[in-house]
Amino acid sequence: MIVNSERTIALTCPACQGIQKHTFSLFSISHKPLQLVCSCGFSQGHLRRLNRHFELDVLGIEGERARILLPRGRFFGTPLINLSSPLSGQSLGYLGDPARVQEVVLDGPPEFFLESDDFANPDIMRKVLEILEDLASQDKIRCECEHSSIGIDVYPDQVELVCSYCGSVVKIGASTRQHQERLARVAEIVMEPCTSQFLGEWLKPLT
Ligand SMILES: [Zn+2]
Ligand SMILES: [Zn+2]
């Protein structure tokens, strides 16, 4: 089970006008809505998985309801997303990497949003993340140490699966079609405790 990857959503609360942050594990969002409750007690809305998307259903600063559907590749792979109401265009807040969201909440919006440009090949990265997420949702990613606790780190051209208990790392290329095709053939990723290896090598016996 992948448990160590976090996302933060920061939303302006219509009740207290403050910005409330909510941090959750990337793979903890299910079809059961995650309620986003502000520290003032006001329920801002919810986040849930909806087939291949994530649905954010929240109240904007003026109390108007906004529903945003985010494709999961974007939800997983984008360091910072500027959330705005599809109807009014009004800014609702931010979603992304906890450190990035923290930065923008403290410093105000950056001039440029780093999105697809962050990746060597955004399409391949999106697909690789989708494949990994599918595997994770079926409990097909684990480490053989006693307390398998797998997180995912995303780099411009590769992804690293890291066991936060034993430090084991598996690097997965995510910049070429070959990388994607290779990963698509994998039925399960079992990490050896405390070793580092390339998935390409790891796959050799299977091909
Ligand atoms: Zn509030
Ligand atoms: Zn481990």
Coordinates of N, CA and C and ligand atoms in Angstrom, one line a residue:
M1 N 0.8 -1.2 0.0 CA 0.0 0.0 0.0 C 0.9 1.2 0.0
I2 N 0.6 2.1 -0.9 CA 1.4 3.4 -0.9 C 0.7 4.4 0.1
V3 N 1.5 4.8 1.0 CA 1.0 5.6 2.1 C 1.7 6.9 2.3
N4 N 2.9 7.0 1.7 CA 3.7 8.1 2.1 C 3.7 9.3 1.2
S5 N 2.8 9.3 0.3 CA 2.8 10.5 -0.7 C 1.7 11.4 -0.3
E6 N 2.0 12.6 -0.2 CA 1.0 13.6 0.3 C 0.7 14.6 -0.7
R7 N -0.5 15.1 -0.7 CA -1.0 16.2 -1.4 C -1.6 17.2 -0.4
T8 N -1.5 18.5 -0.7 CA -2.2 19.4 0.1 C -3.2 20.2 -0.7
I9 N -4.3 20.5 -0.1 CA -5.3 21.4 -0.8 C -5.5 22.6 0.1
A10 N -5.4 23.8 -0.4 CA -5.6 25.0 0.4 C -6.8 25.7 -0.2
L11 N -7.8 25.9 0.6 CA -9.0 26.6 0.2 C -9.4 27.8 1.0
T12 N -9.8 28.8 0.4 CA -10.3 30.0 1.1 C -11.7 29.6 1.7
C13 N -11.9 29.8 3.0 CA -13.1 29.5 3.6 C -14.1 30.6 3.6
P14 N -15.3 30.3 3.1 CA -16.3 31.4 3.0 C -16.8 31.9 4.3
A15 N -16.7 31.0 5.4 CA -17.2 31.4 6.7 C -16.2 32.3 7.4
C16 N -14.9 31.9 7.5 CA -14.0 32.7 8.3 C -13.0 33.5 7.4
Q17 N -13.1 33.4 6.1 CA -12.3 34.1 5.1 C -10.8 33.7 5.2
G18 N -10.5 32.7 6.0 CA -9.1 32.3 6.1 C -8.8 31.3 5.1
I19 N -7.5 31.0 4.9 CA -7.1 29.9 4.0 C -6.8 28.6 4.9
Q20 N -7.6 27.6 4.6 CA -7.5 26.4 5.3 C -6.8 25.3 4.5
K21 N -5.7 24.7 5.0 CA -5.0 23.7 4.3 C -5.5 22.3 4.8
H22 N -5.5 21.4 3.9 CA -5.9 20.0 4.2 C -4.8 19.1 3.5
T23 N -4.1 18.3 4.3 CA -3.1 17.4 3.7 C -3.6 16.0 3.8
F24 N -3.4 15.2 2.7 CA -3.9 13.9 2.8 C -2.9 13.0 1.9
S25 N -3.0 11.7 2.2 CA -2.1 10.8 1.4 C -2.7 10.6 0.0
L26 N -1.8 10.6 -1.0 CA -2.2 10.5 -2.4 C -3.2 9.3 -2.7
F27 N -3.0 8.3 -2.0 CA -3.7 7.1 -2.3 C -4.9 6.8 -1.3
S28 N -5.1 7.8 -0.4 CA -6.2 7.6 0.6 C -7.5 8.1 0.1
I29 N -7.5 8.7 -1.1 CA -8.8 9.2 -1.6 C -9.6 8.1 -2.3
S30 N -10.8 7.8 -1.8 CA -11.5 6.7 -2.4 C -12.9 7.3 -2.9
H31 N -13.8 6.4 -3.2 CA -15.1 6.9 -3.7 C -15.9 7.5 -2.5
K32 N -15.4 7.2 -1.3 CA -16.1 7.8 -0.1 C -15.5 9.2 0.0
P33 N -16.4 10.2 0.0 CA -15.8 11.6 0.0 C -15.0 11.9 1.3
L34 N -13.9 12.6 1.0 CA -13.1 13.1 2.1 C -13.7 14.5 2.4
Q35 N -14.2 14.7 3.6 CA -14.8 16.0 4.0 C -13.7 17.0 4.3
L36 N -13.8 18.2 3.7 CA -12.8 19.2 4.0 C -13.4 20.2 5.0
V37 N -13.0 20.1 6.2 CA -13.6 20.9 7.3 C -12.6 21.9 7.7
C38 N -13.0 23.2 7.7 CA -12.1 24.3 8.1 C -11.9 24.2 9.6
S39 N -10.8 24.8 10.1 CA -10.6 24.8 11.6 C -11.7 25.7 12.3
C40 N -12.4 26.5 11.5 CA -13.5 27.3 12.2 C -14.7 26.4 12.3
G41 N -14.7 25.2 11.8 CA -15.8 24.3 11.9 C -16.7 24.2 10.7
F42 N -16.5 25.1 9.7 CA -17.3 25.2 8.5 C -16.9 24.1 7.5
S43 N -17.8 23.4 7.0 CA -17.5 22.3 6.0 C -17.4 22.9 4.6
Q44 N -16.2 22.9 4.1 CA -15.9 23.6 2.8 C -16.3 22.7 1.6
G45 N -16.5 21.5 1.8 CA -16.9 20.6 0.7 C -16.2 19.2 0.8
H46 N -16.0 18.6 -0.3 CA -15.4 17.3 -0.2 C -14.5 17.0 -1.5
L47 N -13.7 15.9 -1.3 CA -12.9 15.5 -2.4 C -13.1 14.0 -2.4
R48 N -13.3 13.4 -3.6 CA -13.4 12.0 -3.8 C -13.0 11.5 -5.1
R49 N -12.8 10.2 -5.2 CA -12.4 9.6 -6.5 C -13.7 9.3 -7.3
L50 N -13.6 9.6 -8.6 CA -14.7 9.4 -9.5 C -14.2 8.7 -10.7
N51 N -14.2 7.4 -10.8 CA -13.6 6.7 -11.9 C -12.2 7.2 -12.2
R52 N -11.9 7.8 -13.3 CA -10.5 8.1 -13.6 C -10.2 9.6 -13.2
H53 N -11.1 10.1 -12.4 CA -10.9 11.5 -12.0 C -11.0 11.7 -10.5
F54 N -10.6 12.8 -10.1 CA -10.9 13.2 -8.7 C -11.9 14.4 -8.7
E55 N -12.9 14.3 -7.9 CA -13.9 15.3 -7.9 C -13.7 16.2 -6.6
L56 N -13.6 17.5 -6.9 CA -13.6 18.4 -5.8 C -14.9 19.2 -5.8
D57 N -15.6 19.2 -4.7 CA -16.9 19.8 -4.7 C -16.8 20.8 -3.5
V58 N -16.7 22.1 -3.7 CA -16.5 23.0 -2.6 C -17.3 24.3 -2.7
L59 N -17.3 25.0 -1.6 CA -17.9 26.3 -1.7 C -16.9 27.4 -1.8
G60 N -17.1 28.3 -2.8 CA -16.2 29.4 -3.0 C -16.3 30.5 -1.9
I61 N -15.5 31.5 -2.0 CA -15.5 32.5 -1.0 C -16.8 33.2 -0.8
E62 N -17.6 33.3 -1.9 CA -18.9 33.9 -1.8 C -20.0 32.9 -1.5
G63 N -19.6 31.7 -1.2 CA -20.6 30.7 -0.9 C -21.2 30.0 -2.1
E64 N -20.7 30.3 -3.3 CA -21.2 29.6 -4.5 C -20.5 28.2 -4.6
R65 N -21.3 27.2 -5.0 CA -20.7 25.9 -5.1 C -19.9 25.7 -6.4
A66 N -18.8 25.1 -6.3 CA -17.9 24.8 -7.4 C -17.5 23.4 -7.5
R67 N -17.7 22.8 -8.7 CA -17.3 21.4 -8.8 C -16.2 21.3 -9.9
I68 N -15.1 20.7 -9.5 CA -14.0 20.6 -10.4 C -13.6 19.1 -10.5
L69 N -13.5 18.7 -11.8 CA -13.0 17.3 -12.0 C -11.6 17.4 -12.5
L70 N -10.7 16.7 -11.8 CA -9.3 16.6 -12.2 C -8.9 15.3 -12.6
P71 N -8.4 15.1 -13.9 CA -7.9 13.8 -14.3 C -6.8 13.4 -13.4
R72 N -6.8 12.1 -13.1 CA -5.9 11.7 -12.0 C -4.4 11.9 -12.4
G73 N -4.0 11.9 -13.6 CA -2.6 12.2 -14.0 C -2.2 13.6 -13.5
R74 N -3.1 14.5 -13.7 CA -2.9 15.9 -13.3 C -2.9 16.0 -11.7
F75 N -3.8 15.3 -11.1 CA -4.0 15.3 -9.7 C -2.7 14.8 -9.0
F76 N -2.1 13.7 -9.6 CA -0.9 13.1 -9.1 C 0.4 13.9 -9.4
G77 N 0.4 14.3 -10.7 CA 1.7 14.7 -11.2 C 2.0 16.2 -11.2
T78 N 1.0 17.0 -10.9 CA 1.2 18.4 -11.0 C 1.6 19.0 -9.7
P79 N 2.8 19.7 -9.7 CA 3.3 20.2 -8.4 C 2.4 21.3 -7.8
L80 N 1.7 22.1 -8.6 CA 0.8 23.1 -8.1 C -0.3 23.4 -9.1
I81 N -1.5 23.3 -8.6 CA -2.6 23.6 -9.5 C -3.4 24.8 -8.9
N82 N -3.6 25.8 -9.7 CA -4.4 26.9 -9.3 C -5.9 26.6 -9.5
L83 N -6.6 26.4 -8.4 CA -8.0 26.0 -8.5 C -8.9 27.2 -8.7
S84 N -9.7 27.2 -9.7 CA -10.7 28.3 -9.8 C -12.0 27.7 -10.2
S85 N -13.1 28.4 -9.8 CA -14.4 28.0 -10.1 C -14.7 28.0 -11.6
P86 N -15.2 26.8 -12.1 CA -15.4 26.7 -13.6 C -16.5 27.7 -14.0
L87 N -17.4 28.1 -13.1 CA -18.5 29.0 -13.5 C -18.1 30.4 -13.4
S88 N -17.6 30.8 -12.2 CA -17.3 32.3 -12.0 C -15.9 32.6 -12.3
G89 N -15.0 31.6 -12.4 CA -13.6 31.9 -12.7 C -12.9 32.4 -11.4
Q90 N -13.6 32.5 -10.3 CA -13.0 33.0 -9.1 C -12.0 32.0 -8.5
S91 N -10.9 32.5 -8.0 CA -9.9 31.6 -7.4 C -10.5 30.9 -6.1
L92 N -10.3 29.6 -6.0 CA -10.7 28.9 -4.8 C -9.6 28.5 -3.9
G93 N -8.4 28.3 -4.5 CA -7.3 27.9 -3.7 C -6.3 27.2 -4.5
Y94 N -5.5 26.3 -3.9 CA -4.5 25.6 -4.5 C -4.5 24.1 -4.2
L95 N -4.0 23.3 -5.1 CA -3.8 21.9 -4.8 C -2.4 21.5 -5.3
G96 N -1.7 20.7 -4.5 CA -0.5 20.2 -5.0 C 0.4 19.6 -3.9
D97 N 1.7 19.7 -4.3 CA 2.8 19.2 -3.4 C 2.7 20.1 -2.1
P98 N 2.7 19.5 -0.9 CA 2.6 20.3 0.3 C 3.5 21.5 0.4
A99 N 4.8 21.3 0.0 CA 5.8 22.4 0.2 C 5.4 23.5 -0.8
R100 N 5.0 23.2 -2.0 CA 4.6 24.2 -3.0 C 3.4 25.0 -2.5
V101 N 2.4 24.2 -2.0 CA 1.2 24.9 -1.6 C 1.5 25.8 -0.4
Q102 N 2.3 25.3 0.5 CA 2.7 26.1 1.6 C 3.4 27.5 1.2
E103 N 4.3 27.3 0.2 CA 5.0 28.5 -0.4 C 4.0 29.5 -0.9
V104 N 3.0 29.1 -1.7 CA 2.1 30.0 -2.3 C 1.2 30.6 -1.4
V105 N 0.8 29.8 -0.3 CA -0.1 30.3 0.7 C 0.6 31.5 1.5
L106 N 1.9 31.3 1.7 CA 2.7 32.3 2.5 C 3.0 33.5 1.6
D107 N 3.5 33.2 0.4 CA 4.0 34.3 -0.5 C 3.1 34.8 -1.5
G108 N 1.9 34.3 -1.6 CA 1.0 34.7 -2.7 C 1.4 33.9 -4.0
P109 N 0.5 34.1 -5.0 CA 0.7 33.3 -6.2 C 2.0 33.5 -6.9
P110 N 2.7 32.5 -7.4 CA 3.9 32.7 -8.2 C 3.6 33.2 -9.5
E111 N 4.6 33.8 -10.3 CA 4.2 34.3 -11.6 C 4.0 33.2 -12.6
F112 N 4.7 32.1 -12.4 CA 4.5 31.0 -13.4 C 4.1 29.7 -12.6
F113 N 3.1 29.0 -13.2 CA 2.8 27.8 -12.6 C 3.5 26.7 -13.3
L114 N 4.2 25.9 -12.5 CA 5.0 24.8 -13.1 C 4.1 23.6 -13.3
E115 N 3.8 23.3 -14.5 CA 2.9 22.2 -14.8 C 3.7 21.2 -15.7
S116 N 3.1 21.0 -16.9 CA 3.7 20.0 -17.8 C 5.1 20.2 -18.0
D117 N 5.5 21.5 -18.0 CA 6.9 21.8 -18.3 C 7.9 21.2 -17.4
D118 N 7.4 20.7 -16.2 CA 8.3 20.1 -15.3 C 8.8 18.7 -15.7
F119 N 8.2 18.1 -16.7 CA 8.5 16.8 -17.1 C 9.2 16.7 -18.4
A120 N 10.1 15.7 -18.6 CA 10.8 15.5 -19.8 C 9.7 15.1 -20.9
N121 N 8.8 14.3 -20.5 CA 7.7 13.9 -21.4 C 6.4 13.7 -20.6
P122 N 5.6 14.8 -20.5 CA 4.5 14.8 -19.7 C 3.5 13.7 -19.9
D123 N 3.3 13.3 -21.2 CA 2.3 12.2 -21.5 C 2.8 10.9 -20.9
I124 N 4.1 10.6 -21.1 CA 4.6 9.4 -20.5 C 4.5 9.4 -19.0
M125 N 4.9 10.5 -18.4 CA 4.9 10.6 -17.0 C 3.4 10.4 -16.5
R126 N 2.5 10.9 -17.1 CA 1.1 10.8 -16.7 C 0.7 9.3 -16.8
K127 N 1.1 8.6 -17.9 CA 0.7 7.2 -18.0 C 1.4 6.4 -17.0
V128 N 2.7 6.7 -16.7 CA 3.5 5.9 -15.7 C 2.8 6.0 -14.4
L129 N 2.4 7.3 -14.0 CA 1.8 7.5 -12.7 C 0.4 6.8 -12.6
E130 N -0.3 6.7 -13.8 CA -1.6 6.0 -13.8 C -1.4 4.5 -13.5
I131 N -0.3 4.0 -14.2 CA -0.1 2.5 -14.1 C 0.3 2.2 -12.6
L132 N 1.1 3.1 -12.0 CA 1.5 2.9 -10.6 C 0.3 3.0 -9.7
E133 N -0.5 3.9 -10.0 CA -1.7 4.1 -9.1 C -2.6 2.9 -9.2
D134 N -2.8 2.4 -10.4 CA -3.6 1.2 -10.6 C -3.0 0.0 -9.8
L135 N -1.7 -0.2 -9.9 CA -1.0 -1.2 -9.1 C -1.2 -1.0 -7.6
A136 N -1.0 0.2 -7.2 CA -1.2 0.5 -5.8 C -2.6 0.3 -5.3
S137 N -3.6 0.6 -6.1 CA -4.9 0.5 -5.7 C -5.3 -1.0 -5.5
Q138 N -4.5 -1.9 -6.2 CA -4.8 -3.3 -6.0 C -3.8 -4.0 -5.1
D139 N -3.1 -3.1 -4.3 CA -2.1 -3.6 -3.4 C -1.0 -4.4 -4.0
K140 N -0.6 -4.0 -5.2 CA 0.4 -4.7 -6.0 C 1.8 -4.0 -5.9
I141 N 1.9 -3.1 -5.0 CA 3.2 -2.5 -4.8 C 3.6 -2.6 -3.3
R142 N 4.7 -3.4 -3.0 CA 5.0 -3.5 -1.6 C 6.5 -3.8 -1.5
C143 N 6.9 -3.6 -0.3 CA 8.3 -3.9 0.1 C 8.3 -5.1 1.0
E144 N 9.4 -5.9 0.9 CA 9.4 -7.2 1.6 C 9.9 -7.0 3.1
C145 N 10.2 -5.8 3.5 CA 10.6 -5.6 4.9 C 9.4 -5.7 5.8
E146 N 9.6 -5.6 7.1 CA 8.4 -5.9 8.0 C 7.3 -4.8 7.9
H147 N 7.7 -3.6 7.6 CA 6.7 -2.5 7.6 C 6.6 -1.8 6.3
S148 N 6.3 -2.5 5.3 CA 6.2 -1.9 3.9 C 5.4 -0.6 4.0
S149 N 6.0 0.5 3.6 CA 5.3 1.8 3.6 C 5.9 2.6 2.4
I150 N 5.2 2.5 1.3 CA 5.8 3.0 0.0 C 5.3 4.4 -0.3
G151 N 6.2 5.2 -0.6 CA 5.9 6.6 -1.1 C 6.4 6.7 -2.5
I152 N 6.0 7.8 -3.2 CA 6.5 7.9 -4.5 C 7.0 9.4 -4.7
D153 N 8.2 9.4 -5.2 CA 8.8 10.7 -5.5 C 8.9 10.9 -7.0
V154 N 8.4 12.0 -7.5 CA 8.3 12.3 -8.9 C 9.4 13.3 -9.4
Y155 N 10.2 12.9 -10.3 CA 11.3 13.7 -10.9 C 10.9 14.0 -12.4
P156 N 11.6 14.9 -13.0 CA 11.3 15.2 -14.4 C 11.2 14.0 -15.3
D157 N 12.2 13.1 -15.2 CA 12.2 12.0 -16.1 C 12.1 10.6 -15.5
Q158 N 11.9 10.6 -14.2 CA 11.7 9.3 -13.5 C 10.9 9.4 -12.3
V159 N 10.5 8.2 -11.8 CA 9.7 8.1 -10.5 C 10.5 7.2 -9.6
E160 N 10.5 7.5 -8.4 CA 11.2 6.6 -7.4 C 10.1 6.2 -6.4
L161 N 10.1 4.8 -6.2 CA 9.3 4.3 -5.2 C 10.2 4.1 -4.0
V162 N 9.8 4.6 -2.9 CA 10.7 4.6 -1.7 C 9.9 4.0 -0.5
C163 N 10.6 3.0 0.1 CA 9.9 2.4 1.3 C 10.4 3.3 2.5
S164 N 9.5 4.0 3.2 CA 9.9 4.9 4.2 C 10.4 4.1 5.5
Y165 N 10.1 2.9 5.5 CA 10.5 2.1 6.7 C 12.0 1.6 6.6
C166 N 12.3 1.0 5.5 CA 13.7 0.5 5.3 C 14.6 1.3 4.4
G167 N 14.0 2.2 3.6 CA 14.8 3.0 2.7 C 15.0 2.4 1.4
S168 N 14.4 1.3 1.1 CA 14.6 0.7 -0.2 C 14.0 1.6 -1.3
V169 N 14.7 1.6 -2.4 CA 14.3 2.5 -3.5 C 14.2 1.7 -4.9
V170 N 13.2 1.9 -5.6 CA 13.1 1.4 -7.0 C 12.9 2.6 -7.9
K171 N 13.8 2.7 -8.9 CA 13.7 3.8 -9.8 C 13.0 3.4 -11.1
I172 N 12.1 4.1 -11.6 CA 11.4 3.8 -12.7 C 11.5 4.9 -13.8
G173 N 12.0 4.6 -14.9 CA 12.1 5.6 -16.0 C 10.7 6.1 -16.4
A174 N 10.6 7.3 -16.7 CA 9.3 7.8 -17.1 C 9.4 8.9 -18.2
S175 N 10.3 8.6 -19.1 CA 10.4 9.6 -20.2 C 10.3 9.1 -21.6
T176 N 10.3 7.8 -21.8 CA 10.2 7.2 -23.1 C 9.0 6.2 -23.2
R177 N 8.6 6.0 -24.4 CA 7.5 5.0 -24.6 C 7.9 3.6 -24.1
Q178 N 9.2 3.3 -24.3 CA 9.7 2.0 -23.8 C 9.5 1.9 -22.3
H179 N 9.8 3.0 -21.6 CA 9.6 2.9 -20.2 C 8.1 2.6 -19.8
Q180 N 7.2 3.3 -20.5 CA 5.8 3.1 -20.3 C 5.4 1.7 -20.6
E181 N 5.8 1.2 -21.8 CA 5.4 -0.2 -22.2 C 6.0 -1.2 -21.3
R182 N 7.2 -1.0 -20.8 CA 7.8 -2.0 -19.9 C 7.0 -2.0 -18.6
L183 N 6.7 -0.9 -18.1 CA 5.9 -0.8 -16.8 C 4.5 -1.4 -17.0
A184 N 3.9 -1.2 -18.2 CA 2.6 -1.7 -18.4 C 2.5 -3.2 -18.3
R185 N 3.7 -3.9 -18.5 CA 3.7 -5.4 -18.5 C 3.9 -5.9 -17.1
V186 N 4.1 -5.0 -16.1 CA 4.4 -5.4 -14.8 C 3.1 -5.7 -14.0
A187 N 3.0 -6.9 -13.4 CA 1.8 -7.2 -12.7 C 1.9 -6.9 -11.2
E188 N 3.1 -6.8 -10.7 CA 3.3 -6.5 -9.3 C 4.7 -6.0 -9.1
I189 N 4.9 -5.1 -8.2 CA 6.2 -4.6 -7.8 C 6.5 -5.0 -6.4
V190 N 7.5 -5.8 -6.2 CA 7.9 -6.2 -4.9 C 9.3 -5.7 -4.6
M191 N 9.5 -4.9 -3.7 CA 10.8 -4.3 -3.4 C 11.5 -5.1 -2.4
E192 N 12.8 -5.2 -2.7 CA 13.7 -5.9 -1.8 C 14.1 -4.9 -0.7
P193 N 14.1 -5.3 0.6 CA 14.4 -4.4 1.6 C 15.8 -3.8 1.4
C194 N 15.9 -2.5 1.5 CA 17.1 -1.7 1.6 C 18.1 -1.9 0.4
T195 N 17.6 -2.0 -0.8 CA 18.5 -2.1 -2.0 C 18.0 -1.1 -3.0
S196 N 18.8 -0.7 -3.9 CA 18.4 0.2 -4.9 C 18.6 -0.5 -6.2
Q197 N 17.7 -0.4 -7.1 CA 17.9 -1.1 -8.4 C 17.0 -0.4 -9.4
F198 N 17.3 -0.6 -10.7 CA 16.5 0.0 -11.7 C 15.5 -1.1 -12.1
L199 N 14.3 -0.6 -12.3 CA 13.2 -1.5 -12.7 C 13.5 -2.2 -14.0
G200 N 14.3 -1.6 -14.8 CA 14.7 -2.2 -16.1 C 15.4 -3.5 -15.9
E201 N 16.4 -3.4 -14.9 CA 17.2 -4.6 -14.6 C 16.3 -5.7 -13.9
W202 N 15.5 -5.1 -13.0 CA 14.6 -6.0 -12.3 C 13.7 -6.8 -13.2
L203 N 13.3 -6.2 -14.3 CA 12.4 -6.9 -15.2 C 13.0 -7.9 -16.1
K204 N 14.3 -7.9 -16.2 CA 15.0 -8.8 -17.2 C 14.5 -10.2 -17.2
P205 N 14.4 -10.8 -16.1 CA 13.9 -12.2 -16.1 C 12.5 -12.4 -16.7
L206 N 11.7 -11.4 -16.7 CA 10.4 -11.5 -17.2 C 10.3 -11.3 -18.7
T207 N 11.3 -10.7 -19.3 CA 11.1 -10.4 -20.8 C 11.7 -11.4 -21.7
Ligands
ZN1 ZN -13.3 28.7 8.2
ZN2 ZN 10.9 -1.6 3.2

